[in-house]
Amino acid sequence: MSTETSTPGGGPAGGDRAAVVPSKGLRAGILDLGDSVMLGLASTAPVYSLAATLGLIVAVNGNYTPLILVLGFIPVLFIAYAFRELNSALPDCGTTFIWARKAFGPWAGWLGGWGVALAGIVVLANLAQVAGKYLWLLIGDGSLADNTWIVTATGVLFIAFMTFVNHRGIRLGEHVQRTLTYVQYISLGIFALAIIIRIAGGVPEGQAFTFEWFNPIGAFNDPGAVVHGVLLALFIYWGWDTCLALNEETENPSKTPGRGAVISSFVLVAIYVSMALLVMMYATIGTDGIGLGNSANQDDVFLAMKDVVLGPWGWLIVVAVLASVLSSTQTTILPTARGTLSMGVHGALPARFGKVHERFQTPGYSTMVMGIAAVAYYVAMSFLSEDLLADSISAISLFIAFYYALTGFACVWYFRSTLRDSVRNLWFRGILPFLGAVALTVAFFVSAIQMWDPAYGDTQIFGIGGAFVSGVLLLLLGVVLAVVCRFAPATRDYFTGKHADMGIVRSE
């Protein structure tokens, strides 16, 4: 039996019209706005993202780092509006896949879905690596964190466990997520409070706040540094779109997930800017000791500061980063699995991907495949070359910029006939998504050019930066797979327009 839900949406052919979204059998209405915001925040791993990126941005932009965090937020916010508007018309868990397909056709849809899955699989390898390392930093003298075999095995177990949690049901996953979120934010709150108390007590070696840190004229004295910093900031905002991928499991699916995405993006910028200000005021951007400009601290500024700020309680910030990474591991699997579920339902992947577990009401097969793919990629890269793993992770910015920009352009094109209906439509369906998409397209090419430099990152292949090679090869792999699916009997009807979208497809 097939069921369908209809929501109002602007189609490409004329004014607003009803968009028919096939029900896939996911557990509808289980998440509310609070859950949606929480999942959007958790997927970005804000504690870890800030710890791992703040030092890198400071190295490029110095005291203008808070401004860079705001500038990096702007195109992301514009794309969040595109997600919201498209979701209001087509609340399908395939998000970019289904929206690009509706706007530009089957090839764009397939490659958009590939971009989402690719970013998820590659970042899971990074998260697993960090989770394994941080767990062993908490045990004994922390020396086991340098053992590749132990860290890799631990990371694999973390991916396997979070895959199991997601397979068992969205409510179990939400409970696990809520616990991890409480742990990381309570720990981060204690860390921030300790810094505030120390600043209030007087820090002779610190630096006082000044509005010059937000002066765009000063920052743009070096436009190249601004672009580089914004590209770094782009990665730390990525992940809020998880709540859109759970739209079919959220109450009022056409509105609540979009609101959750916009709210979580605003909360993120508030967290990032406020924490950056506190850390800069306390540690300064100097190159000595705990200074953010110290190259020894750039991989994790919080780890460098924890003992100075918290003393014997320094392990709390390690716990915060570990909880942040684990929560992001779980929430990263969610959108990748639901994206391939939608691709299976709409015929872009074999029908098995479109199966929903009858008892747990989750995309069982897709979830397991995403978990296995992430483990395979992580293990292969860990033992092939940890430097190449690091460079492939750097290439994630290409994947993010690709599918975010595609979503922005899809929003403008899909709603093109409704842009003159109101000032609101013109801005939120047209101008802002278009500006965000253009900015991210520029970011894609600028990032690619930077990665081409053999001095970029830790590896080079045939005289070209390893990050560029791995990023481009993975994107081209999507083109190859799309061509295979175009001629494969199970999926060719998707490309020819002969496939009738399925309704509920349950596993045995």
Short mmCIF file of C-alpha atoms in Angstrom, two decimals:
data_model
loop_
_atom_site.label_atom_id
_atom_site.label_comp_id
_atom_site.label_asym_id
_atom_site.label_seq_id
_atom_site.Cartn_x
_atom_site.Cartn_y
_atom_site.Cartn_z
CA MET A 1 0.00 0.00 0.00
CA SER A 2 1.28 3.46 -0.84
CA THR A 3 0.47 6.67 0.96
CA GLU A 4 1.23 10.21 -0.10
CA THR A 5 1.32 13.60 1.57
CA SER A 6 0.73 16.87 -0.22
CA THR A 7 2.24 20.20 0.68
CA PRO A 8 2.05 23.57 -1.04
CA GLY A 9 5.06 24.47 -3.11
CA GLY A 10 6.13 26.58 -6.01
CA GLY A 11 6.77 24.48 -9.08
CA PRO A 12 8.90 25.36 -12.03
CA ALA A 13 6.02 25.73 -14.42
CA GLY A 14 3.76 28.20 -12.75
CA GLY A 15 2.59 29.62 -9.39
CA ASP A 16 2.40 27.68 -6.18
CA ARG A 17 1.02 24.20 -6.52
CA ALA A 18 0.65 21.06 -4.46
CA ALA A 19 3.83 19.00 -4.30
CA VAL A 20 3.23 15.30 -3.75
CA VAL A 21 5.76 13.64 -1.46
CA PRO A 22 5.58 9.83 -1.18
CA SER A 23 5.57 8.44 2.35
CA LYS A 24 8.47 6.08 2.92
CA GLY A 25 7.38 4.44 6.15
CA LEU A 26 9.62 6.43 8.50
CA ARG A 27 8.22 7.16 11.96
CA ALA A 28 6.36 10.40 11.33
CA GLY A 29 6.02 13.20 13.89
CA ILE A 30 8.43 11.76 16.47
CA LEU A 31 10.61 14.91 16.67
CA ASP A 32 9.58 18.42 17.70
CA LEU A 33 11.24 21.80 17.14
CA GLY A 34 13.53 21.40 20.16
CA ASP A 35 14.71 18.00 18.91
CA SER A 36 15.27 19.46 15.45
CA VAL A 37 17.42 22.30 16.77
CA MET A 38 19.38 19.94 19.02
CA LEU A 39 20.15 17.58 16.15
CA GLY A 40 21.17 20.47 13.92
CA LEU A 41 23.59 21.73 16.59
CA ALA A 42 24.95 18.30 17.45
CA SER A 43 25.75 17.40 13.86
CA THR A 44 28.16 20.33 13.55
CA ALA A 45 30.24 19.07 16.54
CA PRO A 46 30.58 22.70 17.73
CA VAL A 47 33.03 22.02 20.58
CA TYR A 48 35.38 19.96 18.45
CA SER A 49 34.96 22.19 15.37
CA LEU A 50 35.92 25.28 17.33
CA ALA A 51 38.80 23.57 19.11
CA ALA A 52 40.27 22.25 15.87
CA THR A 53 39.68 25.30 13.66
CA LEU A 54 40.08 28.40 15.82
CA GLY A 55 43.89 28.22 15.84
CA LEU A 56 44.00 27.81 12.06
CA ILE A 57 41.81 30.89 11.50
CA VAL A 58 43.89 32.93 13.96
CA ALA A 59 47.05 31.92 12.10
CA VAL A 60 45.59 33.46 8.93
CA ASN A 61 43.51 36.36 10.24
CA GLY A 62 44.88 37.20 13.67
CA ASN A 63 42.65 39.46 15.76
CA TYR A 64 40.05 39.65 12.99
CA THR A 65 39.03 36.04 13.70
CA PRO A 66 35.63 36.99 15.28
CA LEU A 67 34.76 38.96 12.13
CA ILE A 68 35.79 36.02 9.93
CA LEU A 69 33.47 33.73 11.89
CA VAL A 70 30.60 36.14 11.18
CA LEU A 71 31.50 36.49 7.49
CA GLY A 72 31.72 32.70 7.11
CA PHE A 73 28.24 32.45 8.60
CA ILE A 74 26.57 34.72 6.02
CA PRO A 75 26.56 32.39 2.96
CA VAL A 76 25.64 29.47 5.21
CA LEU A 77 22.64 31.43 6.52
CA PHE A 78 21.55 32.25 2.97
CA ILE A 79 21.69 28.57 2.06
CA ALA A 80 19.77 27.73 5.24
CA TYR A 81 16.95 29.90 3.88
CA ALA A 82 17.12 27.92 0.62
CA PHE A 83 16.81 24.67 2.56
CA ARG A 84 13.87 26.09 4.50
CA GLU A 85 11.99 27.25 1.41
CA LEU A 86 12.55 24.04 -0.55
CA ASN A 87 11.57 21.96 2.46
CA SER A 88 8.32 23.90 2.75
CA ALA A 89 7.44 22.70 -0.75
CA LEU A 90 9.06 19.26 -0.75
CA PRO A 91 9.69 17.87 2.74
CA ASP A 92 11.54 14.82 1.45
CA CYS A 93 14.38 13.28 3.45
CA GLY A 94 16.48 13.25 0.28
CA THR A 95 16.89 17.06 0.58
CA THR A 96 19.47 18.18 -2.02
CA PHE A 97 18.96 15.03 -4.11
CA ILE A 98 15.23 15.50 -4.58
CA TRP A 99 15.35 19.31 -4.82
CA ALA A 100 18.10 19.35 -7.47
CA ARG A 101 16.24 16.64 -9.35
CA LYS A 102 13.02 18.66 -9.37
CA ALA A 103 14.85 21.81 -10.43
CA PHE A 104 17.48 20.57 -12.89
CA GLY A 105 16.74 16.94 -13.69
CA PRO A 106 17.92 13.46 -12.73
CA TRP A 107 21.68 13.94 -13.25
CA ALA A 108 21.88 16.98 -10.99
CA GLY A 109 19.78 15.17 -8.41
CA TRP A 110 21.99 12.09 -8.42
CA LEU A 111 25.20 14.12 -8.09
CA GLY A 112 23.65 16.22 -5.32
CA GLY A 113 22.81 13.07 -3.42
CA TRP A 114 26.37 11.84 -3.98
CA GLY A 115 27.75 15.08 -2.56
CA VAL A 116 25.75 14.66 0.64
CA ALA A 117 26.76 11.01 1.06
CA LEU A 118 30.40 11.68 0.20
CA ALA A 119 30.79 14.48 2.74
CA GLY A 120 29.20 12.27 5.39
CA ILE A 121 31.38 9.21 4.73
CA VAL A 122 34.65 11.17 4.65
CA VAL A 123 33.90 13.21 7.76
CA LEU A 124 32.93 10.04 9.63
CA ALA A 125 36.52 8.86 9.14
CA ASN A 126 37.74 12.08 10.73
CA LEU A 127 35.29 11.85 13.61
CA ALA A 128 36.20 8.23 14.27
CA GLN A 129 39.89 9.12 14.33
CA VAL A 130 39.35 11.96 16.80
CA ALA A 131 36.97 9.94 18.99
CA GLY A 132 39.45 7.08 19.23
CA LYS A 133 42.30 9.43 20.08
CA TYR A 134 40.38 11.40 22.71
CA LEU A 135 39.09 8.32 24.48
CA TRP A 136 42.64 7.09 25.03
CA LEU A 137 43.79 10.55 26.08
CA LEU A 138 41.49 10.09 29.10
CA ILE A 139 43.05 6.76 30.05
CA GLY A 140 46.34 6.41 31.87
CA ASP A 141 49.07 8.77 30.69
CA GLY A 142 47.43 9.21 27.27
CA SER A 143 50.26 7.49 25.39
CA LEU A 144 47.88 4.98 23.78
CA ALA A 145 46.39 7.86 21.78
CA ASP A 146 49.47 7.63 19.55
CA ASN A 147 48.95 3.94 18.75
CA THR A 148 47.45 3.73 15.24
CA TRP A 149 46.10 0.20 15.67
CA ILE A 150 44.33 0.95 18.96
CA VAL A 151 42.95 4.31 17.82
CA THR A 152 41.69 2.88 14.52
CA ALA A 153 40.04 -0.12 16.21
CA THR A 154 38.36 2.22 18.71
CA GLY A 155 37.15 4.51 15.93
CA VAL A 156 35.67 1.54 14.07
CA LEU A 157 33.81 0.48 17.22
CA PHE A 158 32.39 3.98 17.63
CA ILE A 159 31.08 4.03 14.04
CA ALA A 160 29.64 0.52 14.50
CA PHE A 161 27.91 1.50 17.74
CA MET A 162 26.39 4.70 16.32
CA THR A 163 25.26 2.79 13.22
CA PHE A 164 23.54 0.30 15.53
CA VAL A 165 21.87 3.13 17.49
CA ASN A 166 20.56 4.76 14.30
CA HIS A 167 19.35 1.42 12.96
CA ARG A 168 17.38 0.70 16.13
CA GLY A 169 15.18 3.77 15.88
CA ILE A 170 15.06 7.55 15.86
CA ARG A 171 13.83 7.78 19.45
CA LEU A 172 16.75 5.77 20.83
CA GLY A 173 19.09 7.91 18.77
CA GLU A 174 17.47 11.06 20.10
CA HIS A 175 17.97 9.89 23.72
CA VAL A 176 21.65 9.12 23.08
CA GLN A 177 22.03 12.45 21.32
CA ARG A 178 20.43 14.40 24.15
CA THR A 179 22.79 12.81 26.70
CA LEU A 180 25.87 13.59 24.62
CA THR A 181 24.65 17.14 24.01
CA TYR A 182 24.20 17.77 27.73
CA VAL A 183 27.68 16.43 28.46
CA GLN A 184 29.44 18.58 25.87
CA TYR A 185 27.61 21.81 26.61
CA ILE A 186 27.86 21.51 30.39
CA SER A 187 31.60 20.85 30.04
CA LEU A 188 32.00 23.73 27.58
CA GLY A 189 29.98 25.99 29.89
CA ILE A 190 32.30 25.18 32.81
CA PHE A 191 35.31 25.90 30.61
CA ALA A 192 33.85 29.26 29.49
CA LEU A 193 32.91 30.21 33.07
CA ALA A 194 36.44 29.42 34.25
CA ILE A 195 37.86 31.72 31.56
CA ILE A 196 35.42 34.51 32.50
CA ILE A 197 36.39 34.23 36.18
CA ARG A 198 40.09 34.38 35.31
CA ILE A 199 39.59 37.37 33.01
CA ALA A 200 37.54 39.16 35.68
CA GLY A 201 40.31 38.47 38.18
CA GLY A 202 42.86 40.06 35.88
CA VAL A 203 45.09 38.36 33.33
CA PRO A 204 48.28 40.43 32.87
CA GLU A 205 49.29 38.50 29.77
CA GLY A 206 45.79 38.66 28.22
CA GLN A 207 44.35 41.23 25.81
CA ALA A 208 41.34 43.51 26.20
CA PHE A 209 38.36 43.33 23.89
CA THR A 210 38.18 45.93 21.13
CA PHE A 211 35.64 46.52 18.36
CA GLU A 212 38.58 46.67 15.95
CA TRP A 213 38.32 42.87 15.86
CA PHE A 214 35.09 43.36 13.87
CA ASN A 215 36.44 46.07 11.54
CA PRO A 216 35.99 44.88 7.93
CA ILE A 217 38.21 47.68 6.57
CA GLY A 218 41.17 46.44 8.56
CA ALA A 219 40.46 42.80 7.77
CA PHE A 220 40.21 43.40 4.01
CA ASN A 221 43.66 44.92 3.89
CA ASP A 222 44.52 41.31 3.08
CA PRO A 223 41.60 39.97 0.95
CA GLY A 224 43.34 36.63 0.42
CA ALA A 225 43.50 36.05 4.17
CA VAL A 226 39.79 36.85 4.48
CA VAL A 227 38.88 34.35 1.76
CA HIS A 228 41.09 31.68 3.34
CA GLY A 229 39.60 32.30 6.77
CA VAL A 230 36.03 32.19 5.48
CA LEU A 231 36.76 28.86 3.77
CA LEU A 232 38.00 27.49 7.10
CA ALA A 233 34.91 28.85 8.84
CA LEU A 234 32.64 27.18 6.28
CA PHE A 235 33.51 23.74 7.61
CA ILE A 236 32.63 24.51 11.24
CA TYR A 237 29.09 25.59 10.29
CA TRP A 238 28.37 22.51 8.22
CA GLY A 239 25.91 19.99 9.67
CA TRP A 240 22.81 21.98 10.63
CA ASP A 241 21.04 20.51 7.58
CA THR A 242 20.70 17.21 9.44
CA CYS A 243 17.39 18.43 10.82
CA LEU A 244 16.11 18.84 7.23
CA ALA A 245 17.04 15.23 6.42
CA LEU A 246 14.79 14.19 9.31
CA ASN A 247 11.84 16.23 8.02
CA GLU A 248 9.62 13.20 7.44
CA GLU A 249 10.11 12.20 11.09
CA THR A 250 9.42 15.69 12.44
CA GLU A 251 6.07 17.14 13.40
CA ASN A 252 4.80 19.63 10.80
CA PRO A 253 7.48 18.48 8.32
CA SER A 254 7.05 21.36 5.90
CA LYS A 255 7.80 24.04 8.54
CA THR A 256 9.47 22.72 11.71
CA PRO A 257 12.73 21.37 10.16
CA GLY A 258 13.30 24.62 8.25
CA ARG A 259 12.83 26.64 11.41
CA GLY A 260 15.16 24.27 13.24
CA ALA A 261 17.84 24.79 10.58
CA VAL A 262 17.70 28.58 10.77
CA ILE A 263 17.58 28.64 14.58
CA SER A 264 20.48 26.21 14.95
CA SER A 265 22.60 28.24 12.51
CA PHE A 266 22.06 31.40 14.56
CA VAL A 267 22.86 29.56 17.79
CA LEU A 268 26.06 28.25 16.21
CA VAL A 269 27.36 31.68 15.25
CA ALA A 270 26.62 32.93 18.77
CA ILE A 271 28.57 30.02 20.31
CA TYR A 272 31.51 30.35 17.95
CA VAL A 273 31.93 34.11 18.20
CA SER A 274 31.47 34.30 21.98
CA MET A 275 33.91 31.44 22.65
CA ALA A 276 36.42 32.89 20.19
CA LEU A 277 36.29 36.23 22.01
CA LEU A 278 36.79 34.64 25.42
CA VAL A 279 39.68 32.47 24.28
CA MET A 280 41.37 35.35 22.45
CA MET A 281 41.07 37.65 25.45
CA TYR A 282 42.57 35.05 27.77
CA ALA A 283 45.16 33.26 25.64
CA THR A 284 45.85 36.09 23.12
CA ILE A 285 46.95 35.41 19.56
CA GLY A 286 50.59 35.21 20.62
CA THR A 287 52.99 32.55 19.43
CA ASP A 288 54.22 31.48 22.87
CA GLY A 289 52.70 29.19 25.51
CA ILE A 290 48.94 28.83 25.13
CA GLY A 291 48.78 31.62 22.55
CA LEU A 292 46.46 30.87 19.65
CA GLY A 293 49.22 31.80 17.24
CA ASN A 294 51.46 29.04 18.56
CA SER A 295 51.72 26.46 15.77
CA ALA A 296 51.90 23.70 18.39
CA ASN A 297 48.35 24.59 19.49
CA GLN A 298 46.67 24.89 16.10
CA ASP A 299 45.37 21.32 15.94
CA ASP A 300 43.42 21.81 19.19
CA VAL A 301 43.49 25.10 21.09
CA PHE A 302 41.28 23.78 23.90
CA LEU A 303 43.61 20.86 24.58
CA ALA A 304 46.50 23.31 24.91
CA MET A 305 44.53 25.50 27.35
CA LYS A 306 42.73 22.91 29.45
CA ASP A 307 45.24 22.51 32.28
CA VAL A 308 45.95 26.25 32.54
CA VAL A 309 42.26 27.13 32.71
CA LEU A 310 40.79 24.18 34.62
CA GLY A 311 43.79 22.79 36.48
CA PRO A 312 43.11 19.23 37.69
CA TRP A 313 39.70 19.40 36.02
CA GLY A 314 41.26 19.82 32.61
CA TRP A 315 39.95 16.41 31.58
CA LEU A 316 36.48 17.99 31.34
CA ILE A 317 37.33 19.68 28.06
CA VAL A 318 38.63 16.37 26.69
CA VAL A 319 35.25 14.88 27.63
CA ALA A 320 33.48 17.79 25.93
CA VAL A 321 35.38 17.25 22.67
CA LEU A 322 34.83 13.48 22.84
CA ALA A 323 31.08 13.93 23.43
CA SER A 324 30.95 16.48 20.61
CA VAL A 325 32.64 14.09 18.18
CA LEU A 326 30.48 11.12 19.18
CA SER A 327 27.25 13.08 18.84
CA SER A 328 28.35 14.29 15.41
CA THR A 329 29.21 10.70 14.42
CA GLN A 330 25.65 9.64 15.12
CA THR A 331 23.98 12.63 13.48
CA THR A 332 26.22 12.41 10.40
CA ILE A 333 24.98 8.89 9.70
CA LEU A 334 21.36 10.09 9.86
CA PRO A 335 21.29 12.35 6.75
CA THR A 336 23.53 10.11 4.65
CA ALA A 337 21.29 7.11 5.30
CA ARG A 338 18.11 9.05 4.63
CA GLY A 339 19.57 10.56 1.50
CA THR A 340 20.28 7.13 0.01
CA LEU A 341 16.87 5.94 1.26
CA SER A 342 15.24 8.66 -0.81
CA MET A 343 17.44 7.81 -3.78
CA GLY A 344 16.29 4.20 -3.50
CA VAL A 345 12.64 5.21 -3.24
CA HIS A 346 12.89 7.44 -6.30
CA GLY A 347 14.80 4.86 -8.33
CA ALA A 348 18.24 6.54 -8.40
CA LEU A 349 19.71 3.60 -6.44
CA PRO A 350 18.63 -0.05 -6.34
CA ALA A 351 15.27 -0.55 -4.63
CA ARG A 352 16.91 -2.21 -1.60
CA PHE A 353 18.20 1.21 -0.51
CA GLY A 354 14.58 2.36 -0.30
CA LYS A 355 13.59 -0.25 2.28
CA VAL A 356 12.46 0.82 5.74
CA HIS A 357 12.79 -1.58 8.66
CA GLU A 358 9.27 -2.60 9.59
CA ARG A 359 9.86 -2.70 13.36
CA PHE A 360 12.27 0.18 13.88
CA GLN A 361 10.91 2.41 11.08
CA THR A 362 14.42 3.42 10.05
CA PRO A 363 16.25 3.13 6.70
CA GLY A 364 17.82 -0.12 7.85
CA TYR A 365 19.71 -1.13 4.73
CA SER A 366 20.91 2.39 3.91
CA THR A 367 22.06 2.93 7.49
CA MET A 368 24.10 -0.27 7.48
CA VAL A 369 25.62 0.52 4.08
CA MET A 370 26.66 4.01 5.19
CA GLY A 371 28.23 2.60 8.36
CA ILE A 372 30.13 -0.08 6.44
CA ALA A 373 31.29 2.44 3.80
CA ALA A 374 32.58 4.80 6.50
CA VAL A 375 34.45 1.99 8.28
CA ALA A 376 35.98 0.72 5.02
CA TYR A 377 37.12 4.20 4.03
CA TYR A 378 38.50 4.96 7.50
CA VAL A 379 40.44 1.70 7.84
CA ALA A 380 41.82 1.85 4.30
CA MET A 381 43.00 5.44 4.64
CA SER A 382 44.37 4.96 8.16
CA PHE A 383 46.73 2.20 7.10
CA LEU A 384 47.39 3.47 3.58
CA SER A 385 48.48 6.89 4.79
CA GLU A 386 47.36 8.96 7.78
CA ASP A 387 48.61 12.05 5.94
CA LEU A 388 46.42 11.22 2.95
CA LEU A 389 43.51 10.68 5.34
CA ALA A 390 44.09 14.17 6.74
CA ASP A 391 44.24 15.66 3.23
CA SER A 392 41.06 13.89 2.12
CA ILE A 393 39.35 15.36 5.16
CA SER A 394 40.56 18.81 4.07
CA ALA A 395 38.75 18.19 0.78
CA ILE A 396 35.40 18.03 2.60
CA SER A 397 35.08 21.79 2.01
CA LEU A 398 34.77 21.00 -1.72
CA PHE A 399 31.92 18.54 -1.12
CA ILE A 400 30.09 20.92 1.22
CA ALA A 401 30.42 23.90 -1.11
CA PHE A 402 29.26 21.74 -4.02
CA TYR A 403 25.98 20.49 -2.60
CA TYR A 404 25.18 23.66 -0.66
CA ALA A 405 25.65 25.76 -3.81
CA LEU A 406 23.59 23.28 -5.83
CA THR A 407 20.78 23.62 -3.28
CA GLY A 408 20.90 27.42 -3.47
CA PHE A 409 20.67 27.44 -7.27
CA ALA A 410 17.92 24.79 -7.15
CA CYS A 411 15.89 27.02 -4.83
CA VAL A 412 16.07 29.97 -7.21
CA TRP A 413 15.19 27.89 -10.26
CA TYR A 414 12.45 25.81 -8.66
CA PHE A 415 10.67 28.90 -7.32
CA ARG A 416 11.45 31.15 -10.30
CA SER A 417 7.80 31.62 -11.22
CA THR A 418 6.88 32.76 -7.69
CA LEU A 419 9.65 35.31 -7.09
CA ARG A 420 7.49 38.25 -8.19
CA ASP A 421 4.56 37.24 -6.00
CA SER A 422 5.89 39.03 -2.92
CA VAL A 423 8.92 40.81 -1.53
CA ARG A 424 9.41 37.86 0.84
CA ASN A 425 9.57 35.38 -2.02
CA LEU A 426 12.01 37.57 -3.92
CA TRP A 427 14.44 37.70 -1.01
CA PHE A 428 14.11 34.29 0.63
CA ARG A 429 13.55 32.21 -2.51
CA GLY A 430 15.60 34.28 -4.91
CA ILE A 431 18.18 36.87 -3.90
CA LEU A 432 19.56 35.35 -0.68
CA PRO A 433 19.82 31.74 -1.93
CA PHE A 434 21.41 33.00 -5.17
CA LEU A 435 24.00 35.09 -3.32
CA GLY A 436 24.77 32.17 -1.02
CA ALA A 437 25.15 29.79 -3.96
CA VAL A 438 27.43 32.19 -5.84
CA ALA A 439 29.59 32.73 -2.75
CA LEU A 440 29.94 28.98 -2.22
CA THR A 441 30.71 28.40 -5.90
CA VAL A 442 33.53 30.92 -5.61
CA ALA A 443 34.61 29.18 -2.38
CA PHE A 444 34.67 25.85 -4.23
CA PHE A 445 37.03 27.07 -6.94
CA VAL A 446 39.22 29.13 -4.60
CA SER A 447 39.54 26.13 -2.30
CA ALA A 448 40.34 23.85 -5.25
CA ILE A 449 43.06 26.23 -6.47
CA GLN A 450 44.60 26.35 -2.99
CA MET A 451 44.54 22.56 -2.75
CA TRP A 452 46.28 22.23 -6.13
CA ASP A 453 49.43 23.67 -4.56
CA PRO A 454 51.70 20.73 -3.61
CA ALA A 455 52.63 22.64 -0.44
CA TYR A 456 48.99 22.48 0.69
CA GLY A 457 48.39 19.80 3.30
CA ASP A 458 50.62 16.84 4.07
CA THR A 459 50.84 14.93 0.77
CA GLN A 460 51.33 15.47 -2.94
CA ILE A 461 50.51 13.20 -5.86
CA PHE A 462 52.20 13.72 -9.23
CA GLY A 463 53.27 17.17 -8.06
CA ILE A 464 49.71 18.17 -7.08
CA GLY A 465 48.34 18.64 -3.56
CA GLY A 466 46.93 15.40 -2.16
CA ALA A 467 43.81 17.19 -0.92
CA PHE A 468 42.97 18.32 -4.47
CA VAL A 469 43.59 14.89 -5.98
CA SER A 470 41.58 12.99 -3.38
CA GLY A 471 38.75 15.53 -3.43
CA VAL A 472 38.45 15.64 -7.22
CA LEU A 473 38.78 11.86 -7.57
CA LEU A 474 35.98 11.29 -5.06
CA LEU A 475 33.73 13.79 -6.84
CA LEU A 476 34.51 12.19 -10.22
CA LEU A 477 33.73 8.80 -8.72
CA GLY A 478 30.19 10.11 -8.31
CA VAL A 479 30.03 10.87 -12.03
CA VAL A 480 31.25 7.36 -12.84
CA LEU A 481 28.66 5.80 -10.51
CA ALA A 482 25.93 7.97 -12.03
CA VAL A 483 26.86 6.72 -15.51
CA VAL A 484 26.77 3.12 -14.23
CA CYS A 485 23.32 3.72 -12.72
CA ARG A 486 22.15 5.33 -15.96
CA PHE A 487 22.62 2.04 -17.81
CA ALA A 488 21.99 -0.44 -14.98
CA PRO A 489 18.59 -2.17 -15.36
CA ALA A 490 17.59 -1.40 -11.75
CA THR A 491 18.13 2.36 -12.00
CA ARG A 492 18.06 3.46 -15.64
CA ASP A 493 14.36 4.35 -15.49
CA TYR A 494 15.21 7.11 -13.01
CA PHE A 495 17.35 8.83 -15.64
CA THR A 496 14.88 8.30 -18.49
CA GLY A 497 11.90 9.55 -16.48
CA LYS A 498 10.05 6.24 -16.63
CA HIS A 499 10.39 5.40 -12.93
CA ALA A 500 7.25 5.72 -10.79
CA ASP A 501 8.24 6.80 -7.29
CA MET A 502 7.52 4.11 -4.73
CA GLY A 503 5.45 4.57 -1.62
CA ILE A 504 6.22 2.64 1.55
CA VAL A 505 8.82 -0.05 1.01
CA ARG A 506 9.35 -2.23 4.09
CA SER A 507 11.92 -4.91 4.69
CA GLU A 508 10.94 -8.40 5.51
#
